Short mmCIF file of C-alpha atoms in Angstrom, two decimals:
data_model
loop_
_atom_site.label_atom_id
_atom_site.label_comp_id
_atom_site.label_asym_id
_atom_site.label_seq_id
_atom_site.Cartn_x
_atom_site.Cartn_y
_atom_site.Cartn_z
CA UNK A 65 110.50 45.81 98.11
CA UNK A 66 107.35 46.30 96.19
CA UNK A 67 104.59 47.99 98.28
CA UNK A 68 104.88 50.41 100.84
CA UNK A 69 104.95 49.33 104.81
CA UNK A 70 102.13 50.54 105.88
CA UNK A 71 102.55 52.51 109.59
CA UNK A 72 98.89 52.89 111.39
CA UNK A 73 99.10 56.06 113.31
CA UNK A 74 96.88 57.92 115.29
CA UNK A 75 95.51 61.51 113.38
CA UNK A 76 95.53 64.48 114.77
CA UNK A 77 93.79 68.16 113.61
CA UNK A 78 97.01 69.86 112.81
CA UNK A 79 98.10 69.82 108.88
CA UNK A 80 100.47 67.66 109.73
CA UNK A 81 98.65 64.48 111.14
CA UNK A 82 100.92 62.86 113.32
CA UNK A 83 101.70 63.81 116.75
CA UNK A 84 102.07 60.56 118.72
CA UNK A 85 105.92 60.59 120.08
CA UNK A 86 106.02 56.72 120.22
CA UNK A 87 104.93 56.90 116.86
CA UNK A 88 107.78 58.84 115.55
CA UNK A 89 109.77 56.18 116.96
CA UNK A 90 108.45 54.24 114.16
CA UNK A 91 108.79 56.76 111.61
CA UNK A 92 112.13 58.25 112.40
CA UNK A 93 113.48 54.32 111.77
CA UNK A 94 111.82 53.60 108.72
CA UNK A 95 113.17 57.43 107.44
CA UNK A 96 116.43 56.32 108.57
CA UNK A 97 116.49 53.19 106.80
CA UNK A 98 114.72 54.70 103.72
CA UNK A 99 112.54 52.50 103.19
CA UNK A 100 109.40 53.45 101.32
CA UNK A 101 106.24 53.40 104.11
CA UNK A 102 102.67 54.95 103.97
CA UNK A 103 100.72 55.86 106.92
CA UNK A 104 97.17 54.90 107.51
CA UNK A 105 95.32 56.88 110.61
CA UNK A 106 93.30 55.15 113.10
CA UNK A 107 91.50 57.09 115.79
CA UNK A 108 91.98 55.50 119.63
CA UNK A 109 88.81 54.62 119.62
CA UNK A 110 88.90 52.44 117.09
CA UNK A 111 92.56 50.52 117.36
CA UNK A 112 91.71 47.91 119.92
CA UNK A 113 88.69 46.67 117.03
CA UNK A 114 90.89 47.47 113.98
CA UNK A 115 94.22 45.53 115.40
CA UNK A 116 92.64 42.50 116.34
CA UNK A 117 91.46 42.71 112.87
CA UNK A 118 94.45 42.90 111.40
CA UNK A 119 95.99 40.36 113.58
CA UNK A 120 98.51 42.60 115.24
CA UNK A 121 99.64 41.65 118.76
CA UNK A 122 98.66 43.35 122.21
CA UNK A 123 101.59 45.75 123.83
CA UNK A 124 99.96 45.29 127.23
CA UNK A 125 97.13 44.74 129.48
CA UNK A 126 94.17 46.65 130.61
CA UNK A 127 93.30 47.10 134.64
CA UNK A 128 90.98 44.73 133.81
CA UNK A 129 93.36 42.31 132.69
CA UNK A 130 91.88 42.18 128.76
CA UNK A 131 94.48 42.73 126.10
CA UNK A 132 95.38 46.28 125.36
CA UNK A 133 96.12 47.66 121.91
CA UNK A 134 98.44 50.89 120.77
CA UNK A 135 100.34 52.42 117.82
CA UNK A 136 102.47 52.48 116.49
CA UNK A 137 101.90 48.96 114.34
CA UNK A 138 103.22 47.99 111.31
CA UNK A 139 102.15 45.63 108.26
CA UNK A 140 104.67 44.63 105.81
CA UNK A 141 103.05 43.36 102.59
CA UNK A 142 106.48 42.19 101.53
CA UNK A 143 106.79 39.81 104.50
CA UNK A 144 103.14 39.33 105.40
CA UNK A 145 104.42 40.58 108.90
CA UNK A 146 102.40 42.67 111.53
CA UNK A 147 104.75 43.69 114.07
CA UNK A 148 103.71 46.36 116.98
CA UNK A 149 105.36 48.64 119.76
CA UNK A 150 108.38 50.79 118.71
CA UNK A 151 110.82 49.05 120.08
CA UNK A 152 109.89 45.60 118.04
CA UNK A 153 109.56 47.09 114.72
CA UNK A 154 113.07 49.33 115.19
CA UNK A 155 114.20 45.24 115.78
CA UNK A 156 112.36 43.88 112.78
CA UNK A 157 113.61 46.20 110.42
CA UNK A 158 117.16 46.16 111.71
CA UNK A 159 116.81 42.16 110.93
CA UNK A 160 114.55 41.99 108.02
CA UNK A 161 116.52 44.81 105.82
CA UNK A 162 119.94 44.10 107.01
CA UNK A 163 121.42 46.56 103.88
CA UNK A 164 119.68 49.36 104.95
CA UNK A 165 121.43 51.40 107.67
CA UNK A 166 121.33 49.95 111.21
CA UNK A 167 119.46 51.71 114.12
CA UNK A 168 121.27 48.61 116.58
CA UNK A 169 124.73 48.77 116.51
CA UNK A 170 126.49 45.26 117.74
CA UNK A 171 126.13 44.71 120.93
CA UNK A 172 123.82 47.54 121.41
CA UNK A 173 120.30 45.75 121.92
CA UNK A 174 120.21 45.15 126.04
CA UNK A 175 121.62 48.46 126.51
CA UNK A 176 119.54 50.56 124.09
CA UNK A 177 116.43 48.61 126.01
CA UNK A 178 117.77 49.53 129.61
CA UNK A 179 118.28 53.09 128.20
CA UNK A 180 114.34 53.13 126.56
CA UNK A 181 113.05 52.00 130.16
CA UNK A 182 114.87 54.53 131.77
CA UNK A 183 114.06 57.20 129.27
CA UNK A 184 110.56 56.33 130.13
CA UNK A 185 110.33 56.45 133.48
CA UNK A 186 112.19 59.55 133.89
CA UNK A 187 109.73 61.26 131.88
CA UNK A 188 106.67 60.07 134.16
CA UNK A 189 106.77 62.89 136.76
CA UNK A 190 105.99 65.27 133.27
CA UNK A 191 103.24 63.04 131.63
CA UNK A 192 100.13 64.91 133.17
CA UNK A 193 100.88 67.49 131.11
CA UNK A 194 101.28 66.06 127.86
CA UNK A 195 98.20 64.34 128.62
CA UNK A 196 96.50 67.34 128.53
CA UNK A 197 98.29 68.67 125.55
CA UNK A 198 97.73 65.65 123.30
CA UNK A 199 93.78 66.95 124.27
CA UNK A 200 94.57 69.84 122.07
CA UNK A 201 95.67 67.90 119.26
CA UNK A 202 93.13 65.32 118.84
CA UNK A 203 90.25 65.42 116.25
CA UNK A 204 87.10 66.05 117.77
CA UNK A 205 85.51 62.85 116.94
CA UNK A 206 88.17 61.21 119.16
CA UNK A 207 87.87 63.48 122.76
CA UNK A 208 84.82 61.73 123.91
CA UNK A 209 87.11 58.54 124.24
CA UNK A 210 89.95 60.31 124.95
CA UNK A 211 88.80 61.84 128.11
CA UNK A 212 87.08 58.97 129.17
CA UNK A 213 89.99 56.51 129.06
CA UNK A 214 92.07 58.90 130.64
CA UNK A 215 89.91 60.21 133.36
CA UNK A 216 89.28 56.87 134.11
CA UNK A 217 93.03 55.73 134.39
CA UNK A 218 93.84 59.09 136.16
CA UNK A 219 91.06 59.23 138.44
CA UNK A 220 90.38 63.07 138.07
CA UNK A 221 88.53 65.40 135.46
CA UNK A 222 91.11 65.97 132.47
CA UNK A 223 90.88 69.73 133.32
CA UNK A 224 92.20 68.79 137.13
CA UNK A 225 95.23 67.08 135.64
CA UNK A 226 97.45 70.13 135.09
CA UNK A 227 95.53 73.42 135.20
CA UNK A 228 96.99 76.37 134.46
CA UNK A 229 98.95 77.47 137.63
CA UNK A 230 101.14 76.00 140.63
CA UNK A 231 100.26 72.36 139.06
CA UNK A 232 101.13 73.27 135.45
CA UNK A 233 104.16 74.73 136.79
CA UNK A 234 105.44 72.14 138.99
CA UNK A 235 104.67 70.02 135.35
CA UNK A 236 106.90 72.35 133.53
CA UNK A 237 109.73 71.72 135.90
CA UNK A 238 109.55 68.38 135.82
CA UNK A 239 109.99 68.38 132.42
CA UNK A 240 113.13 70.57 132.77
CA UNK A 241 114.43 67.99 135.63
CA UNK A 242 113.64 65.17 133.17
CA UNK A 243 115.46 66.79 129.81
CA UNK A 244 118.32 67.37 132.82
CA UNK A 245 118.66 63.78 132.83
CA UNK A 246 118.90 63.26 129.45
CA UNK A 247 121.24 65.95 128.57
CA UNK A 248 123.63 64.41 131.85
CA UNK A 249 123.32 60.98 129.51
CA UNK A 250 124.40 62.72 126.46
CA UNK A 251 127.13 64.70 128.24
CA UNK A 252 128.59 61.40 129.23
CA UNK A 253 129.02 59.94 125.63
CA UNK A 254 132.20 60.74 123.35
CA UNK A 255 130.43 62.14 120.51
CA UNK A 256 127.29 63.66 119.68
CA UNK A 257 124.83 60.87 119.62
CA UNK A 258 124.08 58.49 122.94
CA UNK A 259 126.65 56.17 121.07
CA UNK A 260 129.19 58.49 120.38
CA UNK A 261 130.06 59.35 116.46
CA UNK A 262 127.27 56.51 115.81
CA UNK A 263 123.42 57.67 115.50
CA UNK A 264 121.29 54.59 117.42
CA UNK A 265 117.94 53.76 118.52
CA UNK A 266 118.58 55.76 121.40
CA UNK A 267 118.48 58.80 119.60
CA UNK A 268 115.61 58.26 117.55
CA UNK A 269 114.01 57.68 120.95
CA UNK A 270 115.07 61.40 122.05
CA UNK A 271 114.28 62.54 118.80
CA UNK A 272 110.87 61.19 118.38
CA UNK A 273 109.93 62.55 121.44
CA UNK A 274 111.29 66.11 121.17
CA UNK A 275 109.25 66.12 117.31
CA UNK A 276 106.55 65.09 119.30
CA UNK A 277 107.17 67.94 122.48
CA UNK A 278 107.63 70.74 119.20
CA UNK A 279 104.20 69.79 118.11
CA UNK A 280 102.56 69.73 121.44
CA UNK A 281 104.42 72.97 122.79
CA UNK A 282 104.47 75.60 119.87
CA UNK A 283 105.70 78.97 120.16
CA UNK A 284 107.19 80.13 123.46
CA UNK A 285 106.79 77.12 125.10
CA UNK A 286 109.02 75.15 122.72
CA UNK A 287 110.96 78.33 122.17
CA UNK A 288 112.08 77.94 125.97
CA UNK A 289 112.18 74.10 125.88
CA UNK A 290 114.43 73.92 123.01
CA UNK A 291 116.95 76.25 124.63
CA UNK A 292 117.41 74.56 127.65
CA UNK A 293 120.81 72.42 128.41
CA UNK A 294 122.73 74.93 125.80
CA UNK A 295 119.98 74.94 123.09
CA UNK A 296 120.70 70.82 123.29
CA UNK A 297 117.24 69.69 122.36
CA UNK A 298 116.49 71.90 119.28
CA UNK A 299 119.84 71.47 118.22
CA UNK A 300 118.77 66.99 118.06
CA UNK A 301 115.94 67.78 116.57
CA UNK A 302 117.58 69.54 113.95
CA UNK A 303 119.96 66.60 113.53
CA UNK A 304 117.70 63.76 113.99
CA UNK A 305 115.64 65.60 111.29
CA UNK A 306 118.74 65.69 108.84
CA UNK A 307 118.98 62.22 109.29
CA UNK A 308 115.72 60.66 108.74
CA UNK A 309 113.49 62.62 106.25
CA UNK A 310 109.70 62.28 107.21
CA UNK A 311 107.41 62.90 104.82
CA UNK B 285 154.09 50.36 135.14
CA UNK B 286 156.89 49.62 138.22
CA UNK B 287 154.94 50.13 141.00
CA UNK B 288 151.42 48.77 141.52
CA UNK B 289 147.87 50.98 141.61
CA UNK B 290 146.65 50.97 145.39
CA UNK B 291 143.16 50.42 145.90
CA UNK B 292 141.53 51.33 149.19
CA UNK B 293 139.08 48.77 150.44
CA UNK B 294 137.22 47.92 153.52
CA UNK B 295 138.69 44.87 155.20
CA UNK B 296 135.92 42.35 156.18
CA UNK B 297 136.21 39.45 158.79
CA UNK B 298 136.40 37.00 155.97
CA UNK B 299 139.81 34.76 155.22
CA UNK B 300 139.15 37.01 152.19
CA UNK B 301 139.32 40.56 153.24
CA UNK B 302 137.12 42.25 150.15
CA UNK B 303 133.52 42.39 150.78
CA UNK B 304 132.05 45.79 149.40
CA UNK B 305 130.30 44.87 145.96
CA UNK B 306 131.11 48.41 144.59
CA UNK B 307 135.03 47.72 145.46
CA UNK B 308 134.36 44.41 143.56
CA UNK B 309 134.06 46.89 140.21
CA UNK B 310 137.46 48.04 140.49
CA UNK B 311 139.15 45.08 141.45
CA UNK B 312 137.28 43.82 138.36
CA UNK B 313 137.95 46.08 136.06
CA UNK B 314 142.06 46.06 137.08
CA UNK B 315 142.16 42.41 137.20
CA UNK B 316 140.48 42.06 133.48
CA UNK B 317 143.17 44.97 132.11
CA UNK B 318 145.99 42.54 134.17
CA UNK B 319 146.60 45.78 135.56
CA UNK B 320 148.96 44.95 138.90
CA UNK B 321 147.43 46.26 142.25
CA UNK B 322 147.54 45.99 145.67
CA UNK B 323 144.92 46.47 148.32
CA UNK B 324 145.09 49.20 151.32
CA UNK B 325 142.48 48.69 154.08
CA UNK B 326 140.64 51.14 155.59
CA UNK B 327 137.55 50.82 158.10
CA UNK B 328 134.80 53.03 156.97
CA UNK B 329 134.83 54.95 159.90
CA UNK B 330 138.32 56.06 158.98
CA UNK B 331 137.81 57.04 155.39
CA UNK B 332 136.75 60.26 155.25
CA UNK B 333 139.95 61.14 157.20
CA UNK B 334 142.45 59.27 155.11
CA UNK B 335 140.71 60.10 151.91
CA UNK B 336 140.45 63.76 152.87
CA UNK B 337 144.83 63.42 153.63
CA UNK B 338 145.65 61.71 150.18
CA UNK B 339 143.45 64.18 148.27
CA UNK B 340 140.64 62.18 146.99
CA UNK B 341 137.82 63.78 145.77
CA UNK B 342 134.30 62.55 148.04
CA UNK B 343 131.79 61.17 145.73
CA UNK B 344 128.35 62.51 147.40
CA UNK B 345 127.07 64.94 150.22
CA UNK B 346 126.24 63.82 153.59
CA UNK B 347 122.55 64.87 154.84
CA UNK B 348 123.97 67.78 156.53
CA UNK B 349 125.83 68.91 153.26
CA UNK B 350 129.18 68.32 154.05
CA UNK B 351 131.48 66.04 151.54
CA UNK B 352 130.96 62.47 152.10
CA UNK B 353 133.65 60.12 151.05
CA UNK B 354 133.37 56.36 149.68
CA UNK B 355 135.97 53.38 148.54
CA UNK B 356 136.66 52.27 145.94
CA UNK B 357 139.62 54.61 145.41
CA UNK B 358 142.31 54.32 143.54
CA UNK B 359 145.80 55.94 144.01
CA UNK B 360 148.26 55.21 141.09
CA UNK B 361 152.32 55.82 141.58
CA UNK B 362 152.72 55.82 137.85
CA UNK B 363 150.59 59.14 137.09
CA UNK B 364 150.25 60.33 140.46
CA UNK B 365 146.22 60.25 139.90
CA UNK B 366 143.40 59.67 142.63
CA UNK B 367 140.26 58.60 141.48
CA UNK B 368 137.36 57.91 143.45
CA UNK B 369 133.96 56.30 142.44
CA UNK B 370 134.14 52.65 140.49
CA UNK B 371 133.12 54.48 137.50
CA UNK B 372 135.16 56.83 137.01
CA UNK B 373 138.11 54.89 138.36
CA UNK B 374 137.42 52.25 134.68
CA UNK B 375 137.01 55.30 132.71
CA UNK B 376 140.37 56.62 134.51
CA UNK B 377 142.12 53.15 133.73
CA UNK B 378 140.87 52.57 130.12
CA UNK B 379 142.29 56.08 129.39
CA UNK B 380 145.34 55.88 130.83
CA UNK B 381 145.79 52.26 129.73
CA UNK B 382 144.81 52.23 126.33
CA UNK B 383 146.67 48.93 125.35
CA UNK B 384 144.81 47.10 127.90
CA UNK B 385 141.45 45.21 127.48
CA UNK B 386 138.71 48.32 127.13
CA UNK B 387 135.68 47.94 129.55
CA UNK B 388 134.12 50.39 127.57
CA UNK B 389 133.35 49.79 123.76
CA UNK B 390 133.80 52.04 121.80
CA UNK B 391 130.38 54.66 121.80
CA UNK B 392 128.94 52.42 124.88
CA UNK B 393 129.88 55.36 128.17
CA UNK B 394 126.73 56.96 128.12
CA UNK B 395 124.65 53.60 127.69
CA UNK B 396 126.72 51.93 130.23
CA UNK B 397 126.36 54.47 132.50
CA UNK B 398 122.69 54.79 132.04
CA UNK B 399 122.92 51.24 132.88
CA UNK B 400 124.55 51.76 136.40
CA UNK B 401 121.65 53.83 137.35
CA UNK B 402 119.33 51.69 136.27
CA UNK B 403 120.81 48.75 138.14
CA UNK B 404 121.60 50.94 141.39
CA UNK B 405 117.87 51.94 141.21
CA UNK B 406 116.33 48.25 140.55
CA UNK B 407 118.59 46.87 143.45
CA UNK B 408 116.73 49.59 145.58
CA UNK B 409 114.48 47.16 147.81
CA UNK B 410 116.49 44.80 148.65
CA UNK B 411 119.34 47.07 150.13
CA UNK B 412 117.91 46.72 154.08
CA UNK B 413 118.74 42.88 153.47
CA UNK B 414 122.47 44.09 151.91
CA UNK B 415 122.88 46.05 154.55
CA UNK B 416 122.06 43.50 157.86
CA UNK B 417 124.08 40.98 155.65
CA UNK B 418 127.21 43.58 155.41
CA UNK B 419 126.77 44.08 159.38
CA UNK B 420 127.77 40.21 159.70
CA UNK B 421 130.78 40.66 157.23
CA UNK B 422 132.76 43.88 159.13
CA UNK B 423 135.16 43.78 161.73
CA UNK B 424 134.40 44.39 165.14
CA UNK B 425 135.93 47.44 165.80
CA UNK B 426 134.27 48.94 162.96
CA UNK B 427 130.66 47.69 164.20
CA UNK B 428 129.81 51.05 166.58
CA UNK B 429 130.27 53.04 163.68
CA UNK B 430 128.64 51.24 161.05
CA UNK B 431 125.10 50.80 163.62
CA UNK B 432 125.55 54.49 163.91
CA UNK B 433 125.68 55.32 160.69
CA UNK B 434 122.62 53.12 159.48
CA UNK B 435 120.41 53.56 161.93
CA UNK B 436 120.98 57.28 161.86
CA UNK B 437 120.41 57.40 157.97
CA UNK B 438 117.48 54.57 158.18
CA UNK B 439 115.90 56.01 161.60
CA UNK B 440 115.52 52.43 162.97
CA UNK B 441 117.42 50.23 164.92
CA UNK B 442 119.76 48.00 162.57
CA UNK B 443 117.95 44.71 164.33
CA UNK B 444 114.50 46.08 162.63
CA UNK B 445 115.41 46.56 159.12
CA UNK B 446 114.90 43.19 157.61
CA UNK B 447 114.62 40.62 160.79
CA UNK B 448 113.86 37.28 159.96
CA UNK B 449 110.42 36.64 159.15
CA UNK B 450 107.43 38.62 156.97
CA UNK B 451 109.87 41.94 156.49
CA UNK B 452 113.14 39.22 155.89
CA UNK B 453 110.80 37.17 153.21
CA UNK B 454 109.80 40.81 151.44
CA UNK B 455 113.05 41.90 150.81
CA UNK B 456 114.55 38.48 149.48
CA UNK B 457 111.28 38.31 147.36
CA UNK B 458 112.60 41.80 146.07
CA UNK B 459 116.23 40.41 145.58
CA UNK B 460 114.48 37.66 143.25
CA UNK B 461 112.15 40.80 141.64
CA UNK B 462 115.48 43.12 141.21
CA UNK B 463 117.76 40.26 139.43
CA UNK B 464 114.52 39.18 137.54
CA UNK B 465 114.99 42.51 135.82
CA UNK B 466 118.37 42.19 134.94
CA UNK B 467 117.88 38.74 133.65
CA UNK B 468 115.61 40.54 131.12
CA UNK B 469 118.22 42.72 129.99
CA UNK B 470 120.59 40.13 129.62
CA UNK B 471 117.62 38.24 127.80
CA UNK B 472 117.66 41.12 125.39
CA UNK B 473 121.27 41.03 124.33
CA UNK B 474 122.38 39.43 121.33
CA UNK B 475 125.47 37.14 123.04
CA UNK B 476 126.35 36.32 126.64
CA UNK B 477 127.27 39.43 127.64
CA UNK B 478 125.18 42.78 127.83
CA UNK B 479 126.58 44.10 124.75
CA UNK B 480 126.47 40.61 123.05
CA UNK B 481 129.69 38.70 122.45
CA UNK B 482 131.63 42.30 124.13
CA UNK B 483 132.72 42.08 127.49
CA UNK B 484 132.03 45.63 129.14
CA UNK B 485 131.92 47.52 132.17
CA UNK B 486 128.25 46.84 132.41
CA UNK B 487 129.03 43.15 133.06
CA UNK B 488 131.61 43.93 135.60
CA UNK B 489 128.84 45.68 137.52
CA UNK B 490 126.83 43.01 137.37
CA UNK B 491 129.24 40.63 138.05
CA UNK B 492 130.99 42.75 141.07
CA UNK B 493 127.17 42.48 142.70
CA UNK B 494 127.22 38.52 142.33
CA UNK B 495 130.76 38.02 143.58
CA UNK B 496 129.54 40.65 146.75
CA UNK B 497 126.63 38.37 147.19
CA UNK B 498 128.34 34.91 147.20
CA UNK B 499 130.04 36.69 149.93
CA UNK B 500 127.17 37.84 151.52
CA UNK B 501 124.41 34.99 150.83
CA UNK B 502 126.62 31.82 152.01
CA UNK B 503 125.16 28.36 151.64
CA UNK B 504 121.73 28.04 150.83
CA UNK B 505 120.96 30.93 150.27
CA UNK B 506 123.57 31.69 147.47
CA UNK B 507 122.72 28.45 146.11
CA UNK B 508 119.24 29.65 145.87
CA UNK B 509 120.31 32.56 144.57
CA UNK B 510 122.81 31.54 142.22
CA UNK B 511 120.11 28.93 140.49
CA UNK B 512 117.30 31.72 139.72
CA UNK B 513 116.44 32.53 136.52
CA UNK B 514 117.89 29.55 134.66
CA UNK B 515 121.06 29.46 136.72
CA UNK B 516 122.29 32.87 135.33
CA UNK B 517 124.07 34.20 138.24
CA UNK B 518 126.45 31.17 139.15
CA UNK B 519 127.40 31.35 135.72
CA UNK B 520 127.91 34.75 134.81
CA UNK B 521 130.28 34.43 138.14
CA UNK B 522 131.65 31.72 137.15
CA UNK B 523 132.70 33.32 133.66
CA UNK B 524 133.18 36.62 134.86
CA UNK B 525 135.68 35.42 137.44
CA UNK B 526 136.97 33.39 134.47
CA UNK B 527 138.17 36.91 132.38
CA UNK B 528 139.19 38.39 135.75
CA UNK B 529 141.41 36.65 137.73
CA UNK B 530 141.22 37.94 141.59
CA UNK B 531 144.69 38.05 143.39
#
């Protein structure tokens, strides 16, 4: 491999630019797999314009039915491919550089997808406030569009999302209840990782997003969050961070 | 192994006494490990009672907070164990019988079981139609009870929860919905099984459903049933009864 994949991620103000926890998905793999990738930042504003550019595919649909466009995507200049959504490139690079180490274990796809969806979903009753925390991290050329499309999905003013008080708190909880579910996943395996002795997908999942919840809730906020469930969830980051070097 | 595991059931009216789909994962699981069992039958208004005299543990809370106890159980002469909950009863055999067929690949507990919630939860709405359909499978002594207990947990009578017509159409709609997700999961693996060419607990769950609903759907409807999605479920019954040979 010659050039660099190149990984289009979204920027954000703090020194380190990414923040995006499906992103990280992206990143954790290609760390994992060391395999030599540069990232190139697009602001939210301007993927829809820049993808269809590029050629990448749509991950989804607007309410108005038009195609809808999100990062992470990836170009590989030694394939010509453009592959986008997490999930797909983790599967791409699993098949396209089978010597590298695997992030799908045989026999591990369908599960590993049931376990992403459900991952997902149990995080929803949390997602107001990382809404309003990803706010905080964007540059300010991007919050004109950021509160826009959100306000406009949510149906409220961004500040009525999770204001400081009962809300926020009720938010907080549910992001305890949700980690709760997790750890119960992890207490059910035989080893460390989702799969036991053997570090998966799955993990980089959990991994990517706890990166992403340390950049979004510094200090005490991630002090508290990483103790909960016996310290679990600093403890994976620390891991998943020994395992897959980002740069 | 001299004497054989006993596995409480609930007899239904059927030539063929087993009916309960969650049953159907132990019988399963003990019939792929050629494990040799024989069924007890107990109506459900008299398990609590006989599970609370053997020792079994209950496997949820009733609405009033007192222990609520389910089949499948297992009770095995060789170890003296008692192990309720389908789960736990194939972890409980795959331990204790390590030479037999595993239902759970190595690293795949926490995934699989991450799967059984998933499934449980998709299956949500089309339970009322499970349920009415169950109502024409129990014995008649056991029908006061089992009215009582649905319509006191549902808060309708059992003749409104999916009568023929608009409400009946809904909920088979939602059978087609529910096994329309599962079909994409199996569409994700890379064999014929979840976790590709691996047989695996997660197809016994899957499989226990069908074999409850061939039961439960007779005639047209099961042949409706069993042809959705590409004709997946009449074959992955047909195969899984194939690797698990039901006395």
């Amino acid at each position: 491999m010659s050039q660099p994949i190149i990984l289009y991620d979204i920027p954000g103000k703090g020194p380190v630019k990414a923040f995006s926890g499906n992103v990280f998905k992206a990143r954790y793999t290609l760390a994992y797999k060391g395999l030599a990738f540069k990232s190139v930042w697009i602001e939210s504003q301007d993927i829809e314009e820049r993808m269809k550019a590029i050629g990448a595919k749509p991950t989804g649909r607007k309410p108005d039915g038009s195609d809808f466009y999100t990062v992470p995507v990836i170009q590989d200049p030694s394939t010509g491919a453009i592959v986008s959504d997490s999930s797909a490139i983790a599967e791409y690079l699993d098949e396209t550089y089978p010597s590298t180490p695997t992030v799908f274990p045989r026999g591990s796809k369908a599960l590993i997808s049931v376990f992403d969806s459900a991952f997902m979903q149990s995080m929803g009753p949390m997602v107001p406030l990382i809404v309003v925390k990803n706010y905080t991290k964007i540059l300010p050329t991007n919050e004109e569009y950021f509160r826009k499309s959100v306000e406009m999905r949510v149906g409220s003013k961004l500040e009525d999302i999770s204001p400081e008080g009962p809300k926020r708190e009720q938010h907080w909880k549910n992001a305890k209840d949700f980690l709760g579910v997790v750890d119960a996943w992890y207490s059910k395996s035989e080893g460390k990782w989702i799969m036991g002795d053997t570090f998966s997908y799955a993990d980089i999942i959990v991994g990517a997003v706890m990166r992403c919840f340390n950049g979004l809730f510094e200090g005490e906020e991630w002090e508290e969050m990483s103790s909960w469930h016996g310290g679990r969830w600093g403890r994976l980051l620390e891991e998943v961070n020994k395992y897959s070097i980002l740069a």
